[in-house]
XYZ file of C-alpha atoms in Angstrom:
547
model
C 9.282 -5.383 -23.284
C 10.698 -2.209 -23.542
C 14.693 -2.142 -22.607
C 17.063 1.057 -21.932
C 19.392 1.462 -25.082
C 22.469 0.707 -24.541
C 24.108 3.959 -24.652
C 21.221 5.731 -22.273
C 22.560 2.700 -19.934
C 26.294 3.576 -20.538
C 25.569 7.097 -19.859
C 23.664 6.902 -16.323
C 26.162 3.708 -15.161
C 29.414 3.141 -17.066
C 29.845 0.070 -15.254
C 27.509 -2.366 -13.745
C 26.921 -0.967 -9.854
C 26.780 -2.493 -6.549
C 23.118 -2.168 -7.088
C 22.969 -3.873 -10.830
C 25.010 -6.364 -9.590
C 22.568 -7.194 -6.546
C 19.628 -7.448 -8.720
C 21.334 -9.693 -11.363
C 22.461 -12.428 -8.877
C 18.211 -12.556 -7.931
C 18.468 -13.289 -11.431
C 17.181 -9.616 -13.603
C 18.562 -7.274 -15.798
C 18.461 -3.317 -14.846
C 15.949 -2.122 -16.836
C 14.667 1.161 -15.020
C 16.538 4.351 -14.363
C 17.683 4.143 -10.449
C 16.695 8.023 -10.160
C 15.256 8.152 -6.404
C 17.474 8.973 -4.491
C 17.935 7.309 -0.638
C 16.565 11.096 0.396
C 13.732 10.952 -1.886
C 12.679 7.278 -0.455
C 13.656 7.413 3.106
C 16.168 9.519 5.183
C 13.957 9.603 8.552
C 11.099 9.028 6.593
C 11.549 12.217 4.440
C 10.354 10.313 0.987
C 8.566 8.069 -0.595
C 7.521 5.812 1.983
C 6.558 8.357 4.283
C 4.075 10.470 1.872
C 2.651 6.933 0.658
C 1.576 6.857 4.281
C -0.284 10.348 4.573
C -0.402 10.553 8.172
C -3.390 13.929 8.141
C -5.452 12.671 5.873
C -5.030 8.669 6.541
C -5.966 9.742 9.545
C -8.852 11.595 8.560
C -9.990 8.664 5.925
C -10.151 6.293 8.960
C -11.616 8.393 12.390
C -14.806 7.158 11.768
C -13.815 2.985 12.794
C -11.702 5.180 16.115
C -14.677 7.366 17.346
C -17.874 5.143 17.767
C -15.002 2.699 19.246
C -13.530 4.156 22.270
C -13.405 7.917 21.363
C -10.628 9.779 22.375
C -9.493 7.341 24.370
C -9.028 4.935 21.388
C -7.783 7.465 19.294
C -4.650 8.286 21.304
C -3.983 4.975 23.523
C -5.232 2.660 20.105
C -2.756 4.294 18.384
C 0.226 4.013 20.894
C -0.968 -0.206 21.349
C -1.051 -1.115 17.630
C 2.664 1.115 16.836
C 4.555 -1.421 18.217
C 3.334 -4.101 16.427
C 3.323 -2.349 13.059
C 6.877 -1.778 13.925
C 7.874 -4.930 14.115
C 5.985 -5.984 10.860
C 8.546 -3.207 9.466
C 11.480 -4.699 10.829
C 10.353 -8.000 9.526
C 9.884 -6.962 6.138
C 12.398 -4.998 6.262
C 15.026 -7.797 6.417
C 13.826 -9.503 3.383
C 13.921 -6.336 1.498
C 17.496 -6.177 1.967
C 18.817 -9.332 1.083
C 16.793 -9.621 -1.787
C 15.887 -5.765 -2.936
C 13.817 -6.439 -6.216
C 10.237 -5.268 -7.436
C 8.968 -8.744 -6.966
C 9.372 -8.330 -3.259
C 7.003 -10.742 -1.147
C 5.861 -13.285 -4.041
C 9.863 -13.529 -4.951
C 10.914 -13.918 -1.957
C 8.166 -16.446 -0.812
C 9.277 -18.864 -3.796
C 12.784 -18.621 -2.528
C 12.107 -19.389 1.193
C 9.610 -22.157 0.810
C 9.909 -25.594 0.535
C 9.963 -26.395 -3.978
C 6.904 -28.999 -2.890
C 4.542 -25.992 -2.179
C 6.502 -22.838 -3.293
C 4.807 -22.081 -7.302
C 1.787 -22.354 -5.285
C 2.727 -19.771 -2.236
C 4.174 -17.700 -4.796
C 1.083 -17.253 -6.746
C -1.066 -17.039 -4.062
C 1.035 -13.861 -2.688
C 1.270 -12.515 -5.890
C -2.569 -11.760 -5.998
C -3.034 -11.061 -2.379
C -0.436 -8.308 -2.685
C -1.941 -7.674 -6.341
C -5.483 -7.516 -4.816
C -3.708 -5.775 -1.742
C -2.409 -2.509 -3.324
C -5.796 -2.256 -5.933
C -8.100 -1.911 -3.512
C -5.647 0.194 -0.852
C -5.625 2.728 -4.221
C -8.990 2.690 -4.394
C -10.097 2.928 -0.935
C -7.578 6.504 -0.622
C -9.328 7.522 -4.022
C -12.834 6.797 -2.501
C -11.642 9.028 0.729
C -10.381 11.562 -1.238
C -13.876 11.348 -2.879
C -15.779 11.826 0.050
C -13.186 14.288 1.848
C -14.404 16.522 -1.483
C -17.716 16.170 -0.829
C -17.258 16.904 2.484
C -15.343 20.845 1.694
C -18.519 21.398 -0.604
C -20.192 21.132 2.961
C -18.160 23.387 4.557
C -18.457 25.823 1.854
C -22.160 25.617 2.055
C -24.257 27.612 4.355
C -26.285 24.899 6.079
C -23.070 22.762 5.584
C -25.105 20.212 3.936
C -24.493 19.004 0.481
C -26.695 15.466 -1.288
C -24.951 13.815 -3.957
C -25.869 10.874 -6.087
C -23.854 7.563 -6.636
C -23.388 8.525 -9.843
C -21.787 11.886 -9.028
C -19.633 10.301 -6.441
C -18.320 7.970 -9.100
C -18.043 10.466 -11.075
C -15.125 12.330 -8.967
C -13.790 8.964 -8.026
C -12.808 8.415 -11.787
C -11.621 11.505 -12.225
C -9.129 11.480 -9.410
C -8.143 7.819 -10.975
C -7.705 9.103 -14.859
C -5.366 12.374 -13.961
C -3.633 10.299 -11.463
C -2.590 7.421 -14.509
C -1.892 10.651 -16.047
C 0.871 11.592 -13.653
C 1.971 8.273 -12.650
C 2.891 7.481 -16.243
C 5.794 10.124 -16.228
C 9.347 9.628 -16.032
C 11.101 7.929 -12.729
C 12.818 11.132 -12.453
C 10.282 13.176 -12.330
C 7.971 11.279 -9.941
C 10.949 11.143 -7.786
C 11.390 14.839 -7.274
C 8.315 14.962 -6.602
C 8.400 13.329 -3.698
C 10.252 16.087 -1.805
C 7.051 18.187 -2.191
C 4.790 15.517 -1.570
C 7.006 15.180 1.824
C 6.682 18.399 2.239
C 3.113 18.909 2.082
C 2.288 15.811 4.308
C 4.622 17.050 6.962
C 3.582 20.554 7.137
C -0.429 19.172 7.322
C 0.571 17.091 10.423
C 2.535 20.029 12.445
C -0.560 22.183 11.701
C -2.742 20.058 12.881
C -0.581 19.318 15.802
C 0.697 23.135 16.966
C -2.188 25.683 15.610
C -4.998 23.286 16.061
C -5.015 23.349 19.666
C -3.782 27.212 19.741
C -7.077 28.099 18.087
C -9.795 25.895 19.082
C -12.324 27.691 21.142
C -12.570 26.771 25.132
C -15.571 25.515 24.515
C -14.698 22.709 22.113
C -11.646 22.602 24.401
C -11.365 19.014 26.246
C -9.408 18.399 29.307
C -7.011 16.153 29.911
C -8.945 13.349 31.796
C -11.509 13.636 28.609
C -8.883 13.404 25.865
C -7.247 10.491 27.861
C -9.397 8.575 29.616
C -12.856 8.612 28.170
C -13.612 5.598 26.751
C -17.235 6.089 24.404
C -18.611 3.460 22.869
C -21.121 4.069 20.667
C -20.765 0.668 18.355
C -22.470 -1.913 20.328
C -19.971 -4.180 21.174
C -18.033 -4.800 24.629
C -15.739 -2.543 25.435
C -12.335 -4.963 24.808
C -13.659 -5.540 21.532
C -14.542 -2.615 20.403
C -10.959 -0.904 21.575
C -9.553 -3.835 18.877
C -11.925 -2.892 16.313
C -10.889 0.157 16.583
C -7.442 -0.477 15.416
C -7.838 -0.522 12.398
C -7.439 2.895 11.773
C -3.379 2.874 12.906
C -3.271 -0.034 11.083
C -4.906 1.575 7.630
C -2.850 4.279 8.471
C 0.381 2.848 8.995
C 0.044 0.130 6.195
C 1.858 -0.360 2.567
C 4.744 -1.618 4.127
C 6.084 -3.231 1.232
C 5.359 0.341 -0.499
C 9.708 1.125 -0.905
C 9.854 -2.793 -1.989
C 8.030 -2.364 -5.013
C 10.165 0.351 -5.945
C 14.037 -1.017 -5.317
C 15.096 -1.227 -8.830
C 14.528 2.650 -9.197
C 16.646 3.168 -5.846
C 20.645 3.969 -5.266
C 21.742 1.772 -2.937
C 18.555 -0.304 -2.168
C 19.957 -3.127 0.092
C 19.702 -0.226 2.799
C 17.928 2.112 1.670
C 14.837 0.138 1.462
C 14.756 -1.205 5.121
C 15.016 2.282 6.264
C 12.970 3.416 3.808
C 10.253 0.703 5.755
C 11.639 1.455 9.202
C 11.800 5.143 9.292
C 8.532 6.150 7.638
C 6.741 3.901 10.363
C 8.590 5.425 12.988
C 8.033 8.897 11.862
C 4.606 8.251 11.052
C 4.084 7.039 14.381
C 5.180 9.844 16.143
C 3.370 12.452 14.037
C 0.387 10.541 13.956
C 0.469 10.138 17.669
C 0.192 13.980 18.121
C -2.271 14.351 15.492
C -4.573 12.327 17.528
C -3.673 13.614 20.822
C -4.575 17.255 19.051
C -7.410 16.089 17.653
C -8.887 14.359 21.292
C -7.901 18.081 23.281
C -9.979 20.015 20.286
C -13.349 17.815 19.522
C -15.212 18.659 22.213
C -17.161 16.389 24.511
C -20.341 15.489 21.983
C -18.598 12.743 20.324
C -22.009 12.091 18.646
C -22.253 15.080 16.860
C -19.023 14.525 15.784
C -19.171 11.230 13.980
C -23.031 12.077 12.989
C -22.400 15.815 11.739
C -23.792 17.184 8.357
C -20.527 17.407 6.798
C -20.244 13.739 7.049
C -16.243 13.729 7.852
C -15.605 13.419 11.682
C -11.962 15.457 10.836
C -13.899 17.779 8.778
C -16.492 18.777 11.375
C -13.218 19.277 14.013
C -11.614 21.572 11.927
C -14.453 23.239 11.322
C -15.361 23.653 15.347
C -11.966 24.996 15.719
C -10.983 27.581 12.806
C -14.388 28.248 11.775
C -15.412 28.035 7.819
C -12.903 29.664 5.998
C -10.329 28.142 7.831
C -11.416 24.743 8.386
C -12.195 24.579 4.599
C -8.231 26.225 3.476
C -6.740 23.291 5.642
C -9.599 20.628 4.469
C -7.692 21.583 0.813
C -4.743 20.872 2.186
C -5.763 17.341 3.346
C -7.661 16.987 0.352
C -4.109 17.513 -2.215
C -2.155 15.482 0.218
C -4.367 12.230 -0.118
C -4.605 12.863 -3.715
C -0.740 12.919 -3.586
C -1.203 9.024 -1.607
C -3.152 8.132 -4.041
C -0.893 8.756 -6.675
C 1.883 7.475 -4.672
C -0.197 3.770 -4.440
C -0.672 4.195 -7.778
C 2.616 4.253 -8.651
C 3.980 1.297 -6.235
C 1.288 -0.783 -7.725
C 2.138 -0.460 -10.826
C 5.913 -1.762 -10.217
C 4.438 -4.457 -8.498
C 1.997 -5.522 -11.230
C 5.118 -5.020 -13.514
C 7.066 -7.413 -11.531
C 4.556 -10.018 -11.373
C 3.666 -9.711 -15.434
C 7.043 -9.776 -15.619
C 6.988 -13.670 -14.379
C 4.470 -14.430 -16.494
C 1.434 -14.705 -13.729
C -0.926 -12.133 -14.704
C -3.634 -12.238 -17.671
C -1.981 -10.211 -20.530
C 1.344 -10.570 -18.989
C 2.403 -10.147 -22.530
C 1.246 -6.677 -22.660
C 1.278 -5.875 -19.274
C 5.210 -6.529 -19.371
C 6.485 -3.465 -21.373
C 8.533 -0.250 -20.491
C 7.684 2.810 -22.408
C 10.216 3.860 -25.071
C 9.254 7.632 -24.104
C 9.195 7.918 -20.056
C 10.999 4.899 -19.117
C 8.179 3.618 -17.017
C 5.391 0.593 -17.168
C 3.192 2.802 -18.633
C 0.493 -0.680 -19.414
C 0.462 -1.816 -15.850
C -0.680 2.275 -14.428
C -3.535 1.741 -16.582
C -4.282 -1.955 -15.997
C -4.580 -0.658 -12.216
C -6.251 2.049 -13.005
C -9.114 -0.057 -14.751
C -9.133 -2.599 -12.269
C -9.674 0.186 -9.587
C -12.428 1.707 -11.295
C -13.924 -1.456 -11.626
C -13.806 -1.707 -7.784
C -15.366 1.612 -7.235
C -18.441 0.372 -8.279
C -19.230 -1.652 -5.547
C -20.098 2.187 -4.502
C -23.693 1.626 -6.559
C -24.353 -1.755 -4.640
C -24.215 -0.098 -1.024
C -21.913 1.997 1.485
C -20.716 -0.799 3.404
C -19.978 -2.784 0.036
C -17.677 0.034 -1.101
C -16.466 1.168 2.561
C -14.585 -3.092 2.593
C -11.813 -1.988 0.372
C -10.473 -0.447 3.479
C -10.283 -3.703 5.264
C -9.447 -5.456 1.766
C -6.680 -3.508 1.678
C -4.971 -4.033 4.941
C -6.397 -8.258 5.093
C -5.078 -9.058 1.279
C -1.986 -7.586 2.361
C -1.296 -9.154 5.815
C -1.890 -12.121 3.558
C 1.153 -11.698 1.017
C 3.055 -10.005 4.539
C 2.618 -13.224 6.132
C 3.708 -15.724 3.917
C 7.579 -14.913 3.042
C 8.176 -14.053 6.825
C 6.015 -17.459 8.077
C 8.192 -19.391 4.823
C 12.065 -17.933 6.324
C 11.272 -20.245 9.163
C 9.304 -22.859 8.772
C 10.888 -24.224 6.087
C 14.643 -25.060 5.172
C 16.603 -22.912 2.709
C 19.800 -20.763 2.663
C 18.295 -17.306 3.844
C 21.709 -14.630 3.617
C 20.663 -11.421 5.764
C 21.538 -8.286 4.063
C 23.220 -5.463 5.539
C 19.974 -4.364 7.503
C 19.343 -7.354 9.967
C 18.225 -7.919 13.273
C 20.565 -11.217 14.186
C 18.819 -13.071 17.204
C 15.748 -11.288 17.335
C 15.063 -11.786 14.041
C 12.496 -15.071 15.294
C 10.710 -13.178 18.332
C 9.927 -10.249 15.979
C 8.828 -12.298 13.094
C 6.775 -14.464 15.321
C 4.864 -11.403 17.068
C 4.386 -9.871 13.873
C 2.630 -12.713 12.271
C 0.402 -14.034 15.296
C -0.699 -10.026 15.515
C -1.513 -10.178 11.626
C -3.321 -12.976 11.971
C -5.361 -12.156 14.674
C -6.418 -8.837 13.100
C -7.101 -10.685 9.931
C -10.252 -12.398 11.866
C -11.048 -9.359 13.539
C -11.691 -7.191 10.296
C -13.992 -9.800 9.245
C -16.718 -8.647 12.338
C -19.238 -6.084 11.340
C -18.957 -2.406 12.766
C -22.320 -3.155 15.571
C -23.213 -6.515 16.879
C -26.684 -5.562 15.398
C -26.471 -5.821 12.380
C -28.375 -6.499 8.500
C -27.725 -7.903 5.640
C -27.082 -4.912 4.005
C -25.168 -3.643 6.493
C -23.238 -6.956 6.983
C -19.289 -6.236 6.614
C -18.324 -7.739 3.535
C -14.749 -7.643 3.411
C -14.863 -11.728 3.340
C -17.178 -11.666 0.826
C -15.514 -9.679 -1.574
C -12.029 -10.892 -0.300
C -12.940 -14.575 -0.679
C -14.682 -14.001 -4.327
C -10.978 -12.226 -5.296
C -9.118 -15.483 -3.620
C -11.343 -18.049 -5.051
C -10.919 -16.223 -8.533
C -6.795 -16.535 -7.587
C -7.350 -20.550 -6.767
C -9.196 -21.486 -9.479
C -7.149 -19.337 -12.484
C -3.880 -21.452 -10.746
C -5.877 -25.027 -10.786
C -8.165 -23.981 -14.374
C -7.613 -27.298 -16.320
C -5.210 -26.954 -19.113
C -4.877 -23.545 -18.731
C -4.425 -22.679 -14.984
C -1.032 -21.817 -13.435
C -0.374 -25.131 -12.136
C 0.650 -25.779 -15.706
C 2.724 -23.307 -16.359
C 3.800 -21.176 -13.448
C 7.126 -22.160 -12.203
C 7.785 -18.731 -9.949
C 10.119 -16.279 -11.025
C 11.757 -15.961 -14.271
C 15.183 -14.658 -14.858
C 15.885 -12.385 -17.852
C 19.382 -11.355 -17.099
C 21.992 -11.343 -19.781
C 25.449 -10.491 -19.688
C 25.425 -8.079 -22.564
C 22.884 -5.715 -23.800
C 21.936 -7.156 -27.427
C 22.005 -4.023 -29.658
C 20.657 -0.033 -29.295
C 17.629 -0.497 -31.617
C 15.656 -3.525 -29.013
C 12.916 -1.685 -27.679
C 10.398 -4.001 -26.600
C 10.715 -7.970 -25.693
C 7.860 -9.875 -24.617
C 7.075 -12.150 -22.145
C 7.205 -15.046 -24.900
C 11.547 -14.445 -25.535
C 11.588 -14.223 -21.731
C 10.536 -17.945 -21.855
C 12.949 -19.149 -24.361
C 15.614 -17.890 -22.171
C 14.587 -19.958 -19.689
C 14.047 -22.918 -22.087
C 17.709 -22.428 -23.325
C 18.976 -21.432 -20.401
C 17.645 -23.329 -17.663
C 20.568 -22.731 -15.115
C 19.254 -18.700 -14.623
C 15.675 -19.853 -13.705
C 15.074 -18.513 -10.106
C 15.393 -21.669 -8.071
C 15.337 -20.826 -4.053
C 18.099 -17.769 -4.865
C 20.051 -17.089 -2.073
C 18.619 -14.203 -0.255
């Protein structure tokens, strides 16, 4: 493992700060550069958090599971029924984060909370759903962002009709992956300053959306207000109540990650607060914005909702825009969208790689060894970018064995990771420990909003697992439980493998703090001296820390 020399350490924090100090009583060392700043991660949403969330072209990724299921009428009141929820998922998560701000998040804290009967297992088991969680979430934005650019090649055609092979689609997809590992492997401080464009970008896409939109869409395409409000268009199959739920799940893609500024608190100032707001903020801002995105987007799509979802261009968004500002226009703001889910893409990219870190860094991945390494150059896990990278593009292609195989990393993403969201916030209560609140904390309803926040996880767990029609074919079966399950199953059996499995080894988290930084010239550790610590020094292991 790559360490900070001692004097780059002296230089950027003489002494040990409030923040060092936090992270080495859960039992690490400091070993990245704390360069985002509270702004740059939160700060009513103005950060990280918020353009991880992409609200434009999130939005845009997910209209399709919104529009055969209620139509406008989904798409604005859907959105307004699942925010509350998703908010208290936040404020949920957001109280772990700050009693216990490390990159480990929901794994760590899971060991700590649960009862030391069942806790190695829990913890490993929310390691990979979060692992599995944030993989395919990176690769379901990179396979929008795919198909959004296949979509402006539509609108820059004259017939706005554009056939593309698998392989050509795959093609793109890796593309977008390699040159995001690319920037992803640069220096905390530069990815952090980033972030202010990034920001930047995603806010100006939502207020266009939300102010010119409208102001330009012709009256024909213009929808009054009992339409955009009240008409309820089901073109899916299934009863009406049910297909209003399905439909859901494009808030909840939308407004999802929400461990996103967790993964990223030992690179954060002041993280016991600044990553609860971080969590807090970006869903509330996100929920606003996205809320008049939709409500644009219902006044401005005209009253053929089937010519919407079924157009040529093959993006329900796309085919708006291009109503509305015609083909020049629709195709300068379809950029736009097209840059900012690249830049959410490179943002998942880079969360998932501090988690991966995190979890190699505890010994529970194959190649932890390798996976568990700073680089001397940038500062950064350089190993675990490109170990998500690969596993991505080994995901993407599932786009070969059919559309519906590859279009299940959307649900993937938000199921594995209701999963690992679950489990810590089920384990603060139903076992016993000595859970400390942080500074961010909710007091006495820190039960009721824990308890709605699971039961509404769980229940739209077994939801995602229904196909998109009641009619429906093998190959068009939905096969998030397929592919799901396989991933788990692999999970269960690597922990119970005989001899070799993680029930013979993994004992949860690892501590590698020591007092004193052991010369300039130690530039990588690995994973093996992290273990004769704890063999030597059994009284650091991580045993149910006080969070």
């Amino acid at each position: 493992m790559t360490t900070l020399r001692a004097s780059a350490i002296s230089k950027l924090h003489p002494q040990p700060g409030t923040d060092e100090t936090t992270l080495a009583k859960l039992g690490y060392k400091q070993e990245f550069y704390r360069e985002f700043t509270p702004l740059e991660l939160t700060i009513t949403g103005a950060g990280l958090a918020f353009s991880f969330v992409g609200v434009a072209p999130s939005i845009a990724s997910v209209l399709f599971y919104a529009i055969p299921n209620g139509g406008p009428f989904a798409m604005v009141w859907g959105w307004a029924f699942a925010c509350p929820f998703i908010m208290c998922i936040g404020m949920a998560m957001a109280e772990l984060a700050s009693a216990a701000p490390t990159s480990g998040g929901l794994y760590y804290w899971t060991y700590s909370l649960a009862s030391p009967r069942c806790r190695n297992f829990l913890s490993w088991m929310v390691g990979y759903s979060n692992t599995i969680g944030i993989i395919t979430g990176v690769a379901s934005v990179n396979w929008a962002c795919t198909i959004q650019i296949i979509a402006a090649i539509s609108i820059a055609s004259s017939d706005q009709v554009h056939a593309t092979t698998n392989q050509q689609l795959y093609g793109i997809y890796a593309a977008l992956f390699l040159s995001q590992a690319v920037l992803v492997s640069f220096s905390t401080k530069v990815l952090a300053r980033l972030q202010r464009l990034f920001t930047l970008v995603n806010a100006c896409l939502c207020f266009i959306i939300i102010i010119a939109l409208p102001i330009a869409t012709p009256p024909d395409y213009r929808n009054s207000p009992n339409f955009a409000l009240r008409e309820f268009t089901n073109l899916a199959g299934w009863p009406s109540g049910f297909a209003f739920i399905l439909s859901l799940m494009a808030p909840l893609y939308t407004i999802g990650g929400y461990d996103t500024s967790v993964h990223m608190s030992e690179e954060v100032s002041n993280a016991t607060m600044a990553i609860p707001w971080a969590i807090v903020g970006s869903i509330a801002v996100s929920a606003v914005l996205g809320c008049g995105v939709n409500i644009s987007l219902a006044f401005c799509m005209g009253t053929d909702i089937g010519s919407v979802l079924n157009s040529p261009i093959g993006q329900p968004m796309a085919q708006i825009l291009f109503n509305s500002l015609g083909q020049k226009k629709a195709l300068a703001l379809w950029c736009l969208i097209i840059i900012a889910e690249y830049m959410v893409a490179s943002n998942y990219l880079l969360v998932g790689s501090r988690q991966t870190f995190a979890f190699a860094r505890d010994g529970a991945l194959p190649f932890s060894r390798y996976l568990y390494r700073i680089n001397r150059h940038t500062g950064t896990p350089v190993n675990t970018v490109w170990f998500d990278t690969i596993c991505a593009l080994a995901i993407g292609l599932l786009s070969f064995v059919s559309t519906e195989a590859i279009d299940a990393v959307f649900t993937i993403s938000v199921t594995a990771s209701y999963i690992a969201y679950i489990t810590p916030i089920t384990t603060r209560f139903a076992f016993k420990n000595d859970f400390k609140p942080g500074p961010f904390h909710l007091g006495k309803l820190s039960f009721p909003v824990a308890a709605i926040a699971v039961t509404w996880m769980a229940f739209m767990m077994f939801v995602f697992f229904f196909p998109t029609t009641p009619q429906t074919t093998t190959q068009q079966m939905n096969y998030t439980v397929v592919v799901l399950g396989g991933f788990m199953f692999l999970a269960i059996f690597w922990y119970y493998c005989p001899v070799y499995g993680g029930v013979h080894w993994f004992t949860g988290p690892i501590s590698n703090f020591t007092p004193a930084i052991r010369g300039e010239n130690r530039d990588e550790d690995s994973i093996s001296e992290k273990k004769e610590q704890q063999h030597h020094h059994a009284n650091i292991y991580v045993p149910a820390v006080n969070v």
